[in-house]
JSON list of N, CA and C in Angstrom, two decimals:
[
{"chain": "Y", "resi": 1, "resn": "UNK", "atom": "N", "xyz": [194.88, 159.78, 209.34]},
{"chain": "Y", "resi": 1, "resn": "UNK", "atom": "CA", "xyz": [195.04, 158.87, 208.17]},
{"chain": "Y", "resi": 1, "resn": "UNK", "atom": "C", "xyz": [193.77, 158.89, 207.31]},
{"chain": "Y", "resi": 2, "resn": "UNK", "atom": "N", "xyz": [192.73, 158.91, 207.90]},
{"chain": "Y", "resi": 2, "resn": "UNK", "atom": "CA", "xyz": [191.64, 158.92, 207.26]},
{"chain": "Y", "resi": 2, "resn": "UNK", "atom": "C", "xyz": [191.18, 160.28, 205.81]},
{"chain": "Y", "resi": 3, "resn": "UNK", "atom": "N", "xyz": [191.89, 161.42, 206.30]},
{"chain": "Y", "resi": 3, "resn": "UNK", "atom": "CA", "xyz": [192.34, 162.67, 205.51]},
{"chain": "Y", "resi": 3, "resn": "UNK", "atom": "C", "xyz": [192.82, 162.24, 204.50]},
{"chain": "Y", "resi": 4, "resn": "UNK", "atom": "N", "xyz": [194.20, 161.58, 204.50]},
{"chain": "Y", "resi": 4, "resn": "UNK", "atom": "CA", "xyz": [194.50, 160.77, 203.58]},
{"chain": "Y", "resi": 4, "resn": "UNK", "atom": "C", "xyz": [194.34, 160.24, 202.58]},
{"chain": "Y", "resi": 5, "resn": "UNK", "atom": "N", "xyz": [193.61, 158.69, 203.25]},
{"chain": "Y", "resi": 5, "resn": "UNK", "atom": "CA", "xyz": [192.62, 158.06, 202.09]},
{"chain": "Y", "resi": 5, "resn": "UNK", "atom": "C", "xyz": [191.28, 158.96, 201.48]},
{"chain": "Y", "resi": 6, "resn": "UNK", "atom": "N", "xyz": [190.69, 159.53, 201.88]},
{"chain": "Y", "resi": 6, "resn": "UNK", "atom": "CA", "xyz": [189.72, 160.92, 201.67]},
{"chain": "Y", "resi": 6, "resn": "UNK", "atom": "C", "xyz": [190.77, 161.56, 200.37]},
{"chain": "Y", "resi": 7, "resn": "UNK", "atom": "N", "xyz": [191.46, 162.17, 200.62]},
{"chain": "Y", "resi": 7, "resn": "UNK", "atom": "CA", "xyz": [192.49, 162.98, 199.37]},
{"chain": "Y", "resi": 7, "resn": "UNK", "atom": "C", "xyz": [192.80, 162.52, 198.21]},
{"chain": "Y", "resi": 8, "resn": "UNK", "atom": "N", "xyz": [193.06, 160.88, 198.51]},
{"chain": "Y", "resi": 8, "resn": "UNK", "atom": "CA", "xyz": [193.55, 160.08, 197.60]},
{"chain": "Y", "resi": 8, "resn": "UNK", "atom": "C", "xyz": [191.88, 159.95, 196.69]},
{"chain": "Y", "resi": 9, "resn": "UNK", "atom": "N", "xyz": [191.11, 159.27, 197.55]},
{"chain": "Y", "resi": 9, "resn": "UNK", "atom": "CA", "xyz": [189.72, 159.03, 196.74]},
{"chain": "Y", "resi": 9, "resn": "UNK", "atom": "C", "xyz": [189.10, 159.79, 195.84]},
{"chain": "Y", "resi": 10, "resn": "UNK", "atom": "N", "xyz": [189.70, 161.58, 196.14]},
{"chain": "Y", "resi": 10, "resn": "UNK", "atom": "CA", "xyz": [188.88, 162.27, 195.33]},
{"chain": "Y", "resi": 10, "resn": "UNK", "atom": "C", "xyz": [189.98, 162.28, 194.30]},
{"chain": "Y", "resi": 11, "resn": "UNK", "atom": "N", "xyz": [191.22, 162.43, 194.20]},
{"chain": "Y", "resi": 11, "resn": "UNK", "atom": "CA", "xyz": [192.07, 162.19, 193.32]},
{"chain": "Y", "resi": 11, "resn": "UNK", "atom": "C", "xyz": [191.53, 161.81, 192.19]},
{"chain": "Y", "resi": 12, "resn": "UNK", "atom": "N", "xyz": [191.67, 160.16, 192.87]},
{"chain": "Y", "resi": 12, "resn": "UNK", "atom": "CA", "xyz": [191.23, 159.21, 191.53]},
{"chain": "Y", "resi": 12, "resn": "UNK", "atom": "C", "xyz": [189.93, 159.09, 190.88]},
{"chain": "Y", "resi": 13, "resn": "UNK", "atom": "N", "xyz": [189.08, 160.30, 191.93]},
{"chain": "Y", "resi": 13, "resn": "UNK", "atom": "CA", "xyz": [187.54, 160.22, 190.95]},
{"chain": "Y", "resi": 13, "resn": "UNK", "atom": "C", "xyz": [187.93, 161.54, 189.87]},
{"chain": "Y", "resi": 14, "resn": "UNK", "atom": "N", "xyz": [188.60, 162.67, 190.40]},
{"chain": "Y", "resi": 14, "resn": "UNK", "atom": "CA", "xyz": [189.32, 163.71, 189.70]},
{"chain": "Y", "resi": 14, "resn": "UNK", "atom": "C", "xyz": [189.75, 163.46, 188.51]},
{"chain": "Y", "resi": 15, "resn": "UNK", "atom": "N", "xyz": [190.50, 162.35, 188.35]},
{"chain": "Y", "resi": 15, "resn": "UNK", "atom": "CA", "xyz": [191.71, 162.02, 187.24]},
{"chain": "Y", "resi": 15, "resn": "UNK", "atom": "C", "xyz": [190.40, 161.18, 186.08]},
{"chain": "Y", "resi": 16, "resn": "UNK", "atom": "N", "xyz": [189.61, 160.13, 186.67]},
{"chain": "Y", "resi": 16, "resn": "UNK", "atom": "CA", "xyz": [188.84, 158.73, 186.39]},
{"chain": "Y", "resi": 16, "resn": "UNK", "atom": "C", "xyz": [187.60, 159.85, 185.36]},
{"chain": "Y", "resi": 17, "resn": "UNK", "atom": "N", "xyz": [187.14, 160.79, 185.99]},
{"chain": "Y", "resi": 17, "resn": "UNK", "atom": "CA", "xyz": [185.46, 161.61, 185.44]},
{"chain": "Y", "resi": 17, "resn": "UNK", "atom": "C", "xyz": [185.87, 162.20, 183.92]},
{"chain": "Y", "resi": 18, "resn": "UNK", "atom": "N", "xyz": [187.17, 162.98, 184.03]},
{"chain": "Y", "resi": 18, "resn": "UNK", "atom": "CA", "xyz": [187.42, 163.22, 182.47]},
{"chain": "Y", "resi": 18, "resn": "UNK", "atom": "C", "xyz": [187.53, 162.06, 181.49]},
{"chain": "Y", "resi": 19, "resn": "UNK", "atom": "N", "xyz": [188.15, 161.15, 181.77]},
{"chain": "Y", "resi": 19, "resn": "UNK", "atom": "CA", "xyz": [188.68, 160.22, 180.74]},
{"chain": "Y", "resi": 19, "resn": "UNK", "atom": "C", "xyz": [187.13, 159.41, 180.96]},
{"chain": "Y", "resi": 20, "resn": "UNK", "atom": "N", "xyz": [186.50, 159.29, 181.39]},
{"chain": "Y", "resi": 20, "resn": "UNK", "atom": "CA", "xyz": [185.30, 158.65, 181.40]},
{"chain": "Y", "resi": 20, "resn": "UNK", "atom": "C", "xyz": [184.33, 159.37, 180.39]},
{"chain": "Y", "resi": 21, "resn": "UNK", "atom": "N", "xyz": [184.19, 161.21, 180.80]},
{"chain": "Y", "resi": 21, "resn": "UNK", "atom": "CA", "xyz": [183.66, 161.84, 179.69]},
{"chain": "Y", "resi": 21, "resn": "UNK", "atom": "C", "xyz": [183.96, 161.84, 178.43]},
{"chain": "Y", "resi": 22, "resn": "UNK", "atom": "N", "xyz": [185.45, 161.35, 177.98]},
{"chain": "Y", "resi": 22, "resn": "UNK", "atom": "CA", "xyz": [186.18, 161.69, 176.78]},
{"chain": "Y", "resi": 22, "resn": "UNK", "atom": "C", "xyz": [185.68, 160.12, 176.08]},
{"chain": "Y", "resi": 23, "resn": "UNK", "atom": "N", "xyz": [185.54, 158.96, 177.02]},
{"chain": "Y", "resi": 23, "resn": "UNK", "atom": "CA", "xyz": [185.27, 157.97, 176.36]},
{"chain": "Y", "resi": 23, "resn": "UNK", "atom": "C", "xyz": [183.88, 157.93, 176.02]},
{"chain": "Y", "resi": 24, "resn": "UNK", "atom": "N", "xyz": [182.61, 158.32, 176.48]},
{"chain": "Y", "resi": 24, "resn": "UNK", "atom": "CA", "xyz": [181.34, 158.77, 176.18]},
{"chain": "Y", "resi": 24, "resn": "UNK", "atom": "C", "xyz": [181.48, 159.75, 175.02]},
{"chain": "Y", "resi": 25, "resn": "UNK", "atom": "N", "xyz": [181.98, 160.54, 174.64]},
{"chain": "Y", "resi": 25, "resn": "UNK", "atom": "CA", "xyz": [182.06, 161.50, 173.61]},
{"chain": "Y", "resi": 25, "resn": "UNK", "atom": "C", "xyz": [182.74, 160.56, 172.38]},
{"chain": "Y", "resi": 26, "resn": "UNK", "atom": "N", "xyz": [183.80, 160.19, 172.47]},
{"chain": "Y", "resi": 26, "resn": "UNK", "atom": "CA", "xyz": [184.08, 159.07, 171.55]},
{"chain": "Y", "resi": 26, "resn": "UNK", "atom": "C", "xyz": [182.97, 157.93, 171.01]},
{"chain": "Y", "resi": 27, "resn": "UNK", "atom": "N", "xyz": [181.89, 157.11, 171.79]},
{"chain": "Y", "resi": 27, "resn": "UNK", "atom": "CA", "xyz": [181.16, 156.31, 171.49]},
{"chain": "Y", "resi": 27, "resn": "UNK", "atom": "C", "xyz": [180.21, 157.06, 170.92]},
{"chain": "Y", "resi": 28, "resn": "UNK", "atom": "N", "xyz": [179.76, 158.44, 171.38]},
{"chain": "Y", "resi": 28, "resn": "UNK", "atom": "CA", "xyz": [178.93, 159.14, 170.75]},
{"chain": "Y", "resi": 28, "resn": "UNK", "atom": "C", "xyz": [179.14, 159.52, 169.22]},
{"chain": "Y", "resi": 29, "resn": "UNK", "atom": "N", "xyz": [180.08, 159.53, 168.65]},
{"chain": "Y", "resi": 29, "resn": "UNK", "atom": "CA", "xyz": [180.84, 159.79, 167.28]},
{"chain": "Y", "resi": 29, "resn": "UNK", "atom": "C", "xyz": [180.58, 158.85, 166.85]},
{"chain": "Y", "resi": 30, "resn": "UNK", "atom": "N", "xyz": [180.73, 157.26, 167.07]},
{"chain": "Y", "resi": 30, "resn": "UNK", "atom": "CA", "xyz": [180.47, 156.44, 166.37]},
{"chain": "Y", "resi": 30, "resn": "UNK", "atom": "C", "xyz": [179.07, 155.83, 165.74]}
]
């Protein structure tokens, strides 16, 4: 189970790091 939650965690840092960069690039424009 622990594999699991491990898989899932990097997921959501996976999905979370772009849209985090895209929102830094946006504030940077302004």
């Amino acid at each position: 189970m622990k594999t699991v939650y491990y898989v899932a965690f990097i997921f959501i840092i996976a999905t979370t790091v772009p849209n985090f960069k895209l929102v830094l690039k946006n504030v940077n424009k302004i």
